[in-house]
Coordinates of C-alpha atoms in Angstrom, one line a residue:
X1 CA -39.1 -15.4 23.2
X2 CA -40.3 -13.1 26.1
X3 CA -37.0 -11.3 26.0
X4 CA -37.1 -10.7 22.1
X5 CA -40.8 -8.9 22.0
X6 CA -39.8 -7.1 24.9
X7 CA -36.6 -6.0 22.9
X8 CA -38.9 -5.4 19.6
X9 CA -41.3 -3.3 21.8
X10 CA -39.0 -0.8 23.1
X11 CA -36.9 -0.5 20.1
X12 CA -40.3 -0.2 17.9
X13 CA -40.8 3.1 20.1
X14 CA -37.5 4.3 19.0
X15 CA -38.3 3.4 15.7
X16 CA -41.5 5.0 15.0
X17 CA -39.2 8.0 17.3
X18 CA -36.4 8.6 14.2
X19 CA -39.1 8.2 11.8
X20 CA -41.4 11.2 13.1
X21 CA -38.0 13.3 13.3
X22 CA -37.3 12.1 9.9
X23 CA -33.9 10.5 10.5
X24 CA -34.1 7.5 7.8
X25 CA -34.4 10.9 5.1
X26 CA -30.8 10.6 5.9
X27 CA -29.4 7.1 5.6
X28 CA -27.7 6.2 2.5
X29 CA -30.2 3.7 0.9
X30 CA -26.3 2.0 -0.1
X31 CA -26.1 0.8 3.2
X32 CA -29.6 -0.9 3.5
X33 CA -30.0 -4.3 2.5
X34 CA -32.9 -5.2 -0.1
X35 CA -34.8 -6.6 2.7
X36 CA -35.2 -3.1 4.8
X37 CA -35.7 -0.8 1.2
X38 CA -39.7 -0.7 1.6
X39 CA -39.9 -0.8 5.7
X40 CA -37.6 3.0 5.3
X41 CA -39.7 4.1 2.6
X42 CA -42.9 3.1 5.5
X43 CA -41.1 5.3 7.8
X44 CA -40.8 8.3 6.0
X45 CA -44.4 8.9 5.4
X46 CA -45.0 9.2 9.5
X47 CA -42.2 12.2 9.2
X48 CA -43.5 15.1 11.5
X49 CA -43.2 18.9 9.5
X50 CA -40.4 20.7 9.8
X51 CA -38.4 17.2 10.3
X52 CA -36.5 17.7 7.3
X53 CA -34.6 20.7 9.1
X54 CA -31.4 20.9 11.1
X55 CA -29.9 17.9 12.9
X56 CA -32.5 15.3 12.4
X57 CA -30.9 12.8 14.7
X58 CA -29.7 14.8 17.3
X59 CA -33.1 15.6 17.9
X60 CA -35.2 11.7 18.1
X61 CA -32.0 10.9 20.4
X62 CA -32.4 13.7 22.7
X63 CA -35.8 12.4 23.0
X64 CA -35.4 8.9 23.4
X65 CA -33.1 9.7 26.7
X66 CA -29.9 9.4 28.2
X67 CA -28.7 5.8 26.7
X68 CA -29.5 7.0 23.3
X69 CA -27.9 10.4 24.1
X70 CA -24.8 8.7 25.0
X71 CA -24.7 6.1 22.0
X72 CA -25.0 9.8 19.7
X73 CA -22.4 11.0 21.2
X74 CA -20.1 7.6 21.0
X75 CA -21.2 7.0 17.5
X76 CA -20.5 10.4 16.4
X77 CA -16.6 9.4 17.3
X78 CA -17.2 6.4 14.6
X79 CA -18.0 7.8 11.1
X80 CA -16.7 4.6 9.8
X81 CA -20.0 3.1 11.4
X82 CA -22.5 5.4 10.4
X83 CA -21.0 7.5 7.7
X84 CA -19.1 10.8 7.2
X85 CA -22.8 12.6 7.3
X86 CA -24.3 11.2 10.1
X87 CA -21.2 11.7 12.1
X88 CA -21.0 15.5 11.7
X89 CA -24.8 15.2 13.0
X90 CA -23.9 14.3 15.7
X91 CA -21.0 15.7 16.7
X92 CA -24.1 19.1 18.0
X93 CA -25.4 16.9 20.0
X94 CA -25.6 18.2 23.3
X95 CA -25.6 16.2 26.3
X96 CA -28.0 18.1 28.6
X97 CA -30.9 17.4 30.2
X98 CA -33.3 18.8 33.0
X99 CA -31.2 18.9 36.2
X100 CA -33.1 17.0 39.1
X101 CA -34.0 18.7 42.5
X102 CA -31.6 19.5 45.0
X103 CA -32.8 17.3 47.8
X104 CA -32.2 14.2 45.8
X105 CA -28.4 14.9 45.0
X106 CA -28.1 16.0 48.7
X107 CA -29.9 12.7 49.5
X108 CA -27.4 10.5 47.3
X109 CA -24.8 12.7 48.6
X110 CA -25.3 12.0 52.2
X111 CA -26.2 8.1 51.3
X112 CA -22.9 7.6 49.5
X113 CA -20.7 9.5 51.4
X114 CA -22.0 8.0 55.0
X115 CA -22.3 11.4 56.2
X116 CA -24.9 14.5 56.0
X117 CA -24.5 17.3 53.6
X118 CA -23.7 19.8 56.4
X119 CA -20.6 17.8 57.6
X120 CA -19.1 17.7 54.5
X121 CA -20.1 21.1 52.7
X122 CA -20.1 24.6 54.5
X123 CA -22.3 25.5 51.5
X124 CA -24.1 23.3 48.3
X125 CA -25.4 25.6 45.2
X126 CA -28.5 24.5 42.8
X127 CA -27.0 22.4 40.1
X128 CA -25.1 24.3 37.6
X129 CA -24.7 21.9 34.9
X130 CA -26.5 18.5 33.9
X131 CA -26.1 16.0 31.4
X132 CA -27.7 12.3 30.7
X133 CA -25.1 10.9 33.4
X134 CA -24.6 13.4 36.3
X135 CA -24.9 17.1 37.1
X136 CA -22.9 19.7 38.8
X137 CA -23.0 21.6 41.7
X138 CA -20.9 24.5 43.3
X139 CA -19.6 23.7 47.1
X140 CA -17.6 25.1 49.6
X141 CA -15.6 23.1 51.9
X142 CA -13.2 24.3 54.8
X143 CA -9.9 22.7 55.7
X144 CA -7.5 24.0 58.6
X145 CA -9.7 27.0 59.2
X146 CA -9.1 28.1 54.9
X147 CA -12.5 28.3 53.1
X148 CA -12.2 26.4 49.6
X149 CA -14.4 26.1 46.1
X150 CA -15.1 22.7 44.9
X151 CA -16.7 21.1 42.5
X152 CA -19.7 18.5 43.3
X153 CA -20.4 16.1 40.6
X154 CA -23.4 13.7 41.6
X155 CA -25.0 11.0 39.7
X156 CA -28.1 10.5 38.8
X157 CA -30.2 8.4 40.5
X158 CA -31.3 5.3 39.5
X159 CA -29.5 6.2 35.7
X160 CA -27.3 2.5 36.1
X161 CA -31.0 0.8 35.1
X162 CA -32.1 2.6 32.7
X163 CA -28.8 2.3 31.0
X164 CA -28.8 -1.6 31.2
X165 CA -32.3 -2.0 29.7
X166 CA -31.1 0.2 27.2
X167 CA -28.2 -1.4 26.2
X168 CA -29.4 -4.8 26.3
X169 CA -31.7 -3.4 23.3
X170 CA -28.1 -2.2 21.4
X171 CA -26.9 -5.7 22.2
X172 CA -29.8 -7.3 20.8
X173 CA -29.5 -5.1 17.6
X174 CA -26.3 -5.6 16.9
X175 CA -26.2 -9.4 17.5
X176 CA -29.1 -9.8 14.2
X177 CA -27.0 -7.8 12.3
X178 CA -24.0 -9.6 12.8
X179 CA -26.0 -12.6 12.2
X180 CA -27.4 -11.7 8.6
X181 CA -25.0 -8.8 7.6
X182 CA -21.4 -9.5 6.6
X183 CA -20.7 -5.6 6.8
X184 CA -22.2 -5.8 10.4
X185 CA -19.6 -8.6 11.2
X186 CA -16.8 -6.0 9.1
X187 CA -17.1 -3.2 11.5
X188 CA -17.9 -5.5 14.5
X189 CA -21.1 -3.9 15.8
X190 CA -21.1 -5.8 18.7
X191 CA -17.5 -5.0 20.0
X192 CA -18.7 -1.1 19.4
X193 CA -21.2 -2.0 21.5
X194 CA -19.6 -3.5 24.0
X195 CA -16.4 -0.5 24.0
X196 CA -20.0 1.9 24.6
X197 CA -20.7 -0.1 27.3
X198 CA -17.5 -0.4 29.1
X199 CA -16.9 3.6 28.8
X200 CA -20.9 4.3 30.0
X201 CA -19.6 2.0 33.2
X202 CA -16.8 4.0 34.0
X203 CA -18.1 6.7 33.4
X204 CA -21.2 5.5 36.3
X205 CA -18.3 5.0 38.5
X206 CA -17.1 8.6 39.7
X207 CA -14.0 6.7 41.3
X208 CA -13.0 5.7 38.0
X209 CA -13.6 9.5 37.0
X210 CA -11.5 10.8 39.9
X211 CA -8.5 8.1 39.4
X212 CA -8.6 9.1 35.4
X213 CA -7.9 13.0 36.6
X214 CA -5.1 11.6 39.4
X215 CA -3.2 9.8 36.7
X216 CA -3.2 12.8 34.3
X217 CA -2.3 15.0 37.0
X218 CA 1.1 12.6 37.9
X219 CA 1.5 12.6 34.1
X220 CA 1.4 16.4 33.6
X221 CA 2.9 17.6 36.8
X222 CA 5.9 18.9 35.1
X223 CA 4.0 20.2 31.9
X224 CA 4.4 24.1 31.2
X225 CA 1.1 24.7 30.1
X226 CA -1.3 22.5 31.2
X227 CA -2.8 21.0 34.4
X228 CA -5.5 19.2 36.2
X229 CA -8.0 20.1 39.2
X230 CA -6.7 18.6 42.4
X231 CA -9.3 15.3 43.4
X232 CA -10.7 15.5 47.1
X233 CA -11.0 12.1 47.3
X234 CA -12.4 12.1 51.4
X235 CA -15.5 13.6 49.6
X236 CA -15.6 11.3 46.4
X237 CA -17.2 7.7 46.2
X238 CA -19.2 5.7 43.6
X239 CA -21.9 8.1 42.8
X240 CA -20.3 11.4 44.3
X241 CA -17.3 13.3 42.7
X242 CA -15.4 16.4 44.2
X243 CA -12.8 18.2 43.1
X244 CA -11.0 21.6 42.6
X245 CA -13.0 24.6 41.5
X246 CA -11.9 26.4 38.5
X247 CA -12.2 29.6 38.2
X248 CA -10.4 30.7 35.2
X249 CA -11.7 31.6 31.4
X250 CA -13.3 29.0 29.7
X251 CA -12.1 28.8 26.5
X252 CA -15.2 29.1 24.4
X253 CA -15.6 32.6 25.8
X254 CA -13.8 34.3 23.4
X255 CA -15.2 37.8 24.8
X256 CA -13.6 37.6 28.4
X257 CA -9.9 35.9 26.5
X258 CA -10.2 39.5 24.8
X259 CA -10.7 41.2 27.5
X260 CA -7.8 39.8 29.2
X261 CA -5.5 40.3 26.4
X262 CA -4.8 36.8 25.7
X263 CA -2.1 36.1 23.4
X264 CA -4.3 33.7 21.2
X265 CA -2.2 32.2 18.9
X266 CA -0.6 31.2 21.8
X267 CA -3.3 29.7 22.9
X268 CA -3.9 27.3 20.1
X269 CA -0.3 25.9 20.2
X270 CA -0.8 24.8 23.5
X271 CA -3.5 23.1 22.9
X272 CA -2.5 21.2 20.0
X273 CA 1.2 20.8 21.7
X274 CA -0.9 19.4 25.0
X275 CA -3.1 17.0 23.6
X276 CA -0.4 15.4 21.2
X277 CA 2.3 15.2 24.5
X278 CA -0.3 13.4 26.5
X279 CA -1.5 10.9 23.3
X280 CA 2.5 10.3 22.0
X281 CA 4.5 10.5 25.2
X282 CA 1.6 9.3 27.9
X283 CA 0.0 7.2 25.9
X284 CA -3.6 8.9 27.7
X285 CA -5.1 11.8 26.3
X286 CA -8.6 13.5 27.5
X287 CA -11.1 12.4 24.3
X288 CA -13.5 14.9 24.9
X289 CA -11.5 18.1 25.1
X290 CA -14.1 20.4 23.3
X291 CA -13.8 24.0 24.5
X292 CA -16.2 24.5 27.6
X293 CA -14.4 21.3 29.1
X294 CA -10.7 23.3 29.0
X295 CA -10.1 26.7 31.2
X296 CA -7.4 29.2 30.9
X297 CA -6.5 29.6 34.7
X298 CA -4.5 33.1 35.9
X299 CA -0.7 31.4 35.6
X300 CA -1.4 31.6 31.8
X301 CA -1.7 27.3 32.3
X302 CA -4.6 25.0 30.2
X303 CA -6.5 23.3 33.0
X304 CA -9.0 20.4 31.7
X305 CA -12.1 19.3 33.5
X306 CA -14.3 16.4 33.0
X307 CA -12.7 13.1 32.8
X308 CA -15.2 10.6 31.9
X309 CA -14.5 9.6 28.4
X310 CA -10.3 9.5 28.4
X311 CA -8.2 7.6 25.7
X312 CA -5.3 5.1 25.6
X313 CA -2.9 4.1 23.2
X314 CA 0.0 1.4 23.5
X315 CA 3.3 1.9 22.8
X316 CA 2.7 0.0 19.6
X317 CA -0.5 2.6 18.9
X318 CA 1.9 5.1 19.4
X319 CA 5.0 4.3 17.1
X320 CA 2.0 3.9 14.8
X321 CA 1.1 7.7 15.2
X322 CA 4.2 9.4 15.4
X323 CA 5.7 7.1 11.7
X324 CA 2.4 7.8 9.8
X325 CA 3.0 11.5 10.3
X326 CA 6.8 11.3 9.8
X327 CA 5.7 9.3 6.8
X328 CA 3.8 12.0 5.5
X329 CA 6.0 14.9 6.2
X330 CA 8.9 13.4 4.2
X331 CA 6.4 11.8 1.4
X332 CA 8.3 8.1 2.5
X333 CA 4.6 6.8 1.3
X334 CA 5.9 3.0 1.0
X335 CA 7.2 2.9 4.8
X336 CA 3.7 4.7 5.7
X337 CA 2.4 1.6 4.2
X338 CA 5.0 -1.0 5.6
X339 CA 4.0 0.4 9.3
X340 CA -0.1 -0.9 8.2
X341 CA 1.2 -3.8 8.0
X342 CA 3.4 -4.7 10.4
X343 CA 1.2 -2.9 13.0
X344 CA -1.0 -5.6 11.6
X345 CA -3.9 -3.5 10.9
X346 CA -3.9 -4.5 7.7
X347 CA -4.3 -8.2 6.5
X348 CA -0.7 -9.6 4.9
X349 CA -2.4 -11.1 1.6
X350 CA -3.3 -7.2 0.6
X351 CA -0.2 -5.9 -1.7
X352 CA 2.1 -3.2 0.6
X353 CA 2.7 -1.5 -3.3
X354 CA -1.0 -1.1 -4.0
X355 CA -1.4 0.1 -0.7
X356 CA 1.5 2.8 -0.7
X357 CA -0.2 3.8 -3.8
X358 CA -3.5 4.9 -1.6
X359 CA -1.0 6.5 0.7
X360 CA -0.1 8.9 -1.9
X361 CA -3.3 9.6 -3.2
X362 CA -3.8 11.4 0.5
X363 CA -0.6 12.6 0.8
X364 CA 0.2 14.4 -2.1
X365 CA -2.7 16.7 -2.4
X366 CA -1.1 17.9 1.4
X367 CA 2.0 19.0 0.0
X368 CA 0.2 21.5 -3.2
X369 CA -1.4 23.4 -0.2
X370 CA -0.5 26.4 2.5
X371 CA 0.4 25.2 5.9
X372 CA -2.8 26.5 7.2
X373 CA -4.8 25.0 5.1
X374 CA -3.6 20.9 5.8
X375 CA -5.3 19.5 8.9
X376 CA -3.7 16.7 10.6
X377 CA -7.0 15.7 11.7
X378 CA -8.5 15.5 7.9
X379 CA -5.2 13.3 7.3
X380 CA -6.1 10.8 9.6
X381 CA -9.8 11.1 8.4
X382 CA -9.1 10.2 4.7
X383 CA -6.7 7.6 6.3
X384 CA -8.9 5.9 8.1
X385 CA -11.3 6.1 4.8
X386 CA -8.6 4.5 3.0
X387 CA -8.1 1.3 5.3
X388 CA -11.4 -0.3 4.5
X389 CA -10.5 -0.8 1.4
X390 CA -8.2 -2.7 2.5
X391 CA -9.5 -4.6 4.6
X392 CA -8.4 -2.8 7.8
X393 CA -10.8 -3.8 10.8
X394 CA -12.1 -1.2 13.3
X395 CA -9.4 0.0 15.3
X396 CA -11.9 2.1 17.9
X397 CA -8.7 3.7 19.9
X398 CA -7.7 4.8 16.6
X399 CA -10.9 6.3 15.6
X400 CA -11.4 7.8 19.6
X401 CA -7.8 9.3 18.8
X402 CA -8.5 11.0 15.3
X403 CA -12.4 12.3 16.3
X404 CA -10.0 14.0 19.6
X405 CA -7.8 15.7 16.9
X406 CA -10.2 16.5 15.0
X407 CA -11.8 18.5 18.2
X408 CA -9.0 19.7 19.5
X409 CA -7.3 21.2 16.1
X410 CA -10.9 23.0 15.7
X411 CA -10.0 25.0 18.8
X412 CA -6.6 25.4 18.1
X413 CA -7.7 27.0 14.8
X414 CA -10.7 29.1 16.1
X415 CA -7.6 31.2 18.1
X416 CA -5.4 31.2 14.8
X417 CA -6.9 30.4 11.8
X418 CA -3.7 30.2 10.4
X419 CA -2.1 27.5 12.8
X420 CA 0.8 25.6 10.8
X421 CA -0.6 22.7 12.7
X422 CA 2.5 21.1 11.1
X423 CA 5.2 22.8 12.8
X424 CA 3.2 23.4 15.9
X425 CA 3.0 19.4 16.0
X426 CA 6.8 18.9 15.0
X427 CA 8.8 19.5 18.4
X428 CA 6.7 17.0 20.2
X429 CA 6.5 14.6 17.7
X430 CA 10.6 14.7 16.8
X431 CA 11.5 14.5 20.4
X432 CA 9.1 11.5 20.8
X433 CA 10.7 10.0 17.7
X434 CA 14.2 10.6 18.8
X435 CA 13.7 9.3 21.9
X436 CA 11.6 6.5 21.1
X437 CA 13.1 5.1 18.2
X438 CA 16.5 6.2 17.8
X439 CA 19.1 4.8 19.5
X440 CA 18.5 5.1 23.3
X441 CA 14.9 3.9 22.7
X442 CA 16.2 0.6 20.5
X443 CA 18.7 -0.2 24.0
X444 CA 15.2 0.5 26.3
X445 CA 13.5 -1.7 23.7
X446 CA 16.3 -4.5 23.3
X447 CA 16.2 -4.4 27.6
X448 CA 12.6 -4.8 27.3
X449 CA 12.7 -7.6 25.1
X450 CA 14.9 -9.4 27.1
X451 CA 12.9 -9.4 29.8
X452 CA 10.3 -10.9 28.5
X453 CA 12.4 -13.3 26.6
X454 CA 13.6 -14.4 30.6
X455 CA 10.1 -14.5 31.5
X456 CA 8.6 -17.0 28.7
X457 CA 11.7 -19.3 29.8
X458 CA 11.0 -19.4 33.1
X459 CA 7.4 -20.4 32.7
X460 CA 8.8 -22.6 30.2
X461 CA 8.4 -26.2 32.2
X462 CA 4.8 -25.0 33.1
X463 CA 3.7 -24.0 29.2
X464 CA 5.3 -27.5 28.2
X465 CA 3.5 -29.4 31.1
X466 CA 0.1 -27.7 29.8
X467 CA 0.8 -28.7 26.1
X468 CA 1.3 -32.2 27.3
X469 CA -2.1 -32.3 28.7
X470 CA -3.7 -31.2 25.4
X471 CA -2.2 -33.3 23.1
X472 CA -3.6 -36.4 25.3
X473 CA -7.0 -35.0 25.2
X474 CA -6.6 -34.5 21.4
X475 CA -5.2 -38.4 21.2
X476 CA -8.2 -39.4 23.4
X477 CA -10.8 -37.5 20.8
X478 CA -9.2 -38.6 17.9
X479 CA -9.3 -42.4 19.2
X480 CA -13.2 -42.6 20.6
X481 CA -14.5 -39.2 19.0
X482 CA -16.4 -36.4 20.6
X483 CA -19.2 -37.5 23.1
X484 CA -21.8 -35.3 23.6
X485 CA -23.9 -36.1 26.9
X486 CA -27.9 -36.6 25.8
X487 CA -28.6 -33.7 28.4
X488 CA -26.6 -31.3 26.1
X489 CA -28.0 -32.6 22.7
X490 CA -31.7 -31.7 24.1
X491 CA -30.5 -28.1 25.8
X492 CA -29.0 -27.3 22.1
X493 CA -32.5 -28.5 20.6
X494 CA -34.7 -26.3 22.5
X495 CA -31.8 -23.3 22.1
X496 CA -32.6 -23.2 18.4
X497 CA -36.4 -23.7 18.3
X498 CA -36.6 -21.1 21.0
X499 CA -34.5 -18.6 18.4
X500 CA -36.1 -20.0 15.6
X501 CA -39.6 -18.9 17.3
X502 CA -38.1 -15.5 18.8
X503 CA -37.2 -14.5 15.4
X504 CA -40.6 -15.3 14.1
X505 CA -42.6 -13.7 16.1
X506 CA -40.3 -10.1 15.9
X507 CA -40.7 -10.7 12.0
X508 CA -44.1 -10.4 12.9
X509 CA -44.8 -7.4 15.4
X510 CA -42.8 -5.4 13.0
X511 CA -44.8 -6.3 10.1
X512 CA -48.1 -5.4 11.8
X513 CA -46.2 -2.3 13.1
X514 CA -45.4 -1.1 9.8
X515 CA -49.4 -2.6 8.7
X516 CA -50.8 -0.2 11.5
X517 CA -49.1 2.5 10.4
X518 CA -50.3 2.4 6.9
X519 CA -54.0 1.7 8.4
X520 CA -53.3 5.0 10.3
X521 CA -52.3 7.0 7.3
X522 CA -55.2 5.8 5.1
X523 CA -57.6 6.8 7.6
X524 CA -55.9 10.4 7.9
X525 CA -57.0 10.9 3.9

């Protein structure tokens, strides 16, 4: 009971936070059950002037501190959670906050590398950049007499706490909606949740940030245009991150690309040929490649920074990709369809006709239209739009993939505005094709599957032993029934009175928030 008024407390803060900045002027009143209709309208009296301009979210979580800062930006990759609208809000927010003083980051330095500052750095600058996570700072380091620019990234201190009170709140949330909303339980708030929380812990591990950047750099060694900073991992740990220092143009400086006659047409098919190479043929692709995160370096060669938020797809995510866009090029809409389904994603009692008939809906508008003018990344979009009617559960690495695209295309077109993303994409989505699933890639997969078929045999004796064992249990059940020990019948008891109470008493502290409120406002006429 404790733990749920301390839960309704801190999220009643937040609450009366997105109310002032006039946030719930922007929910769909669609999406809120009967129950919540008057508690909104409440809300939007307390709505601060001036709160019905600009981005209304951004703002009360930029306020609220890092944990909500990082739940913006995650969310804003999940417009099937909180709308087309709300997504686009948040996709300004910006992740930066007030850097903190140079003698703590020198302190966690020295702490987490075992070593002082001036043993490991001929020189340290003030921090350069800072987010809700980390910030940046500008070093010097000298190896075999040759003086070398680096990159510090150092964590915030004491962030890891503040992030696990905040989440448990999200938790907490989520788990009540589940519980009383069936749409909740559709889109699996709790898994979102929980996918936030596994990225915010990586991303809290600057190990996990520094093996992220190794593993790109082995996968892209041999790429033409792209590449990663080299990891100094003698001066990386837990809470301390170094690496190369990157000197070229960043690419949302379009003043200095001029200047340096940059070819930028160029420019944008690398970056859409890059990202879709590492997604199709790596199967891990950097999902937060927005333009001050990727640098033009001298040798003409993309260099991306900042490897906290990276995606993954499986080879059966992939195949997925690269036939939905095959689909769509040769308007095959029924095998578009057919791959839904046997991907899965969508549930077999749903017709595969009705559904191919969605498909073309999308896909025939594309083929009326200039190159220019189809996005790849709207595609997917509408797509994605389409699924739910269907049934189609949240596929996050899906959504992390298309929200990337739709990124990275963005810059691609803000160097050519008339990028044929279509034949840009084609050579790296053919030769993935061809080699995937033509015919060397059915002998790899045949191989494959023979391989695994070997391996289920020889665990064969052991999976048979183990289904042995069940079945006795289940004979033993079914013969004397299921015996519950009296300890465990009381422990379940006081479970649900103690919910039953929790939930009480929050129905309670929010009612009397919301009566306080109206008390205030009264006395303000």
């Amino acid at each position: 009971m404790i733990a749920a008024l301390t839960h309704v407390a801190r999220l009643g803060r937040a609450a009366f936070v997105f109310a002032r900045e006039g946030v719930f002027g922007v929910v769909d009143p669609a999406l809120i059950p009967p129950a919540g209709q008057v508690p909104v309208r409440l809300a939007r009296l307390i709505e601060r002037r001036g709160a019905k301009s600009g981005a209304r979210l951004s703002r009360a979580l930029t306020r609220l501190g890092p944990a909500y800062l990082k739940l913006g930006q995650f969310l804003a990759t999940r417009p099937d959670v909180v709308g087309v609208a709300m997504a686009r809000d948040l996709e300004s927010l910006q992740d930066r906050l007030p850097p903190f003083s140079q003698d703590e980051a020198e302190q966690v330095i020295a702490i987490s590398l075992e070593r002082p500052v001036r043993d490991l750095f001929v020189s340290l600058s003030p921090p350069v950049a800072a987010a809700s996570i980390a910030q940046v700072h500008r070093g010097e380091i000298e190896l075999g007499g040759v003086r070398k620019q680096v990159a510090v990234k150092v964590l915030r201190p004491n962030v890891s706490a503040r992030f696990r009170r905040d989440l448990s709140d999200f938790f907490y949330v989520a788990e009540k909606a589940e519980l009383y909303s069936a749409e909740a339980r559709r889109l699996r708030l709790v898994e979102v949740i929980n996918t936030m929380s596994r990225s915010v812990a990586m991303e809290m591990d600057l190990r996990l940030e520094a093996a992220a950047a190794s593993e790109m750099a082995e996968n892209t060694k041999d790429d033409p245009d792209f590449r990663v900073p080299t990891v100094d991992w003698d001066r990386t740990s837990h809470n301390v991150l170094t690496m190369e220092w990157i000197d070229g143009i960043p690419l949302n400086d379009h003043a200095r690309l001029k200047e340096a006659n940059v070819d930028t047409v160029e420019l944008g098919r690398k970056v859409i040929q890059s990202f879709l190479r590492h997604a199709l043929r790596d199967g891990f692709f950097h999902a937060d490649m927005h333009p001050g995160n990727l640098f033009l370096d001298r040798d003409g060669k993309l260099v991306a920074v900042d490897f906290g938020i990276m995606g993954r797809l499986l080879p059966k995510e992939r195949r997925f990709l690269a036939e939905i866009l095959l689909g769509f090029i040769t308007r095959n809409y029924r095998r578009v369809a057919e791959v839904h389904f046997e991907a899965g994603y969508v549930p077999p009692h749903h017709s595969v006709e009705n559904f191919a008939q969605a498909i073309r809906a999308i896909g025939e508008p594309i083929h009326n239209r200039l190159a220019e003018e189809i996005s790849m990344a709207k595609l997917l979009t509408l797509l994605l739009e389409v699924t739910g009617l269907f049934d189609m559960r949240t596929r996050p690495e899906l959504i992390l993939l298309q929200k990337t695209m739709v990124v990275v295309e963005g810059v691609a077109r803000s160097f050519d505005p008339k990028l044929d993303i279509w034949k840009v994409a084609d050579p790296v989505v053919r030769e993935w094709i061809q080699r995937n699933l033509g015919p060397i890639g059915k002998v790899e997969g045949a191989l494959a599957g023979a391989g695994e078929l070997g391996h289920t045999l020889t665990s064969l004796p052991t999976i048979v032993s183990r289904a042995v064992t069940v079945l006795n249990q289940l004979e033993v059940m079914t013969k004397d029934g299921l015996v519950l020990a009296p300890e465990t019948i009381a422990a379940i008891g006081r479970t649900e009175r103690g919910r039953t109470r929790g939930r009480t008493v929050a129905l309670w502290v929010i009612a009397a928030t919301f009566i306080g409120v109206l008390i205030a406002l009264s006395r303000m006429i």
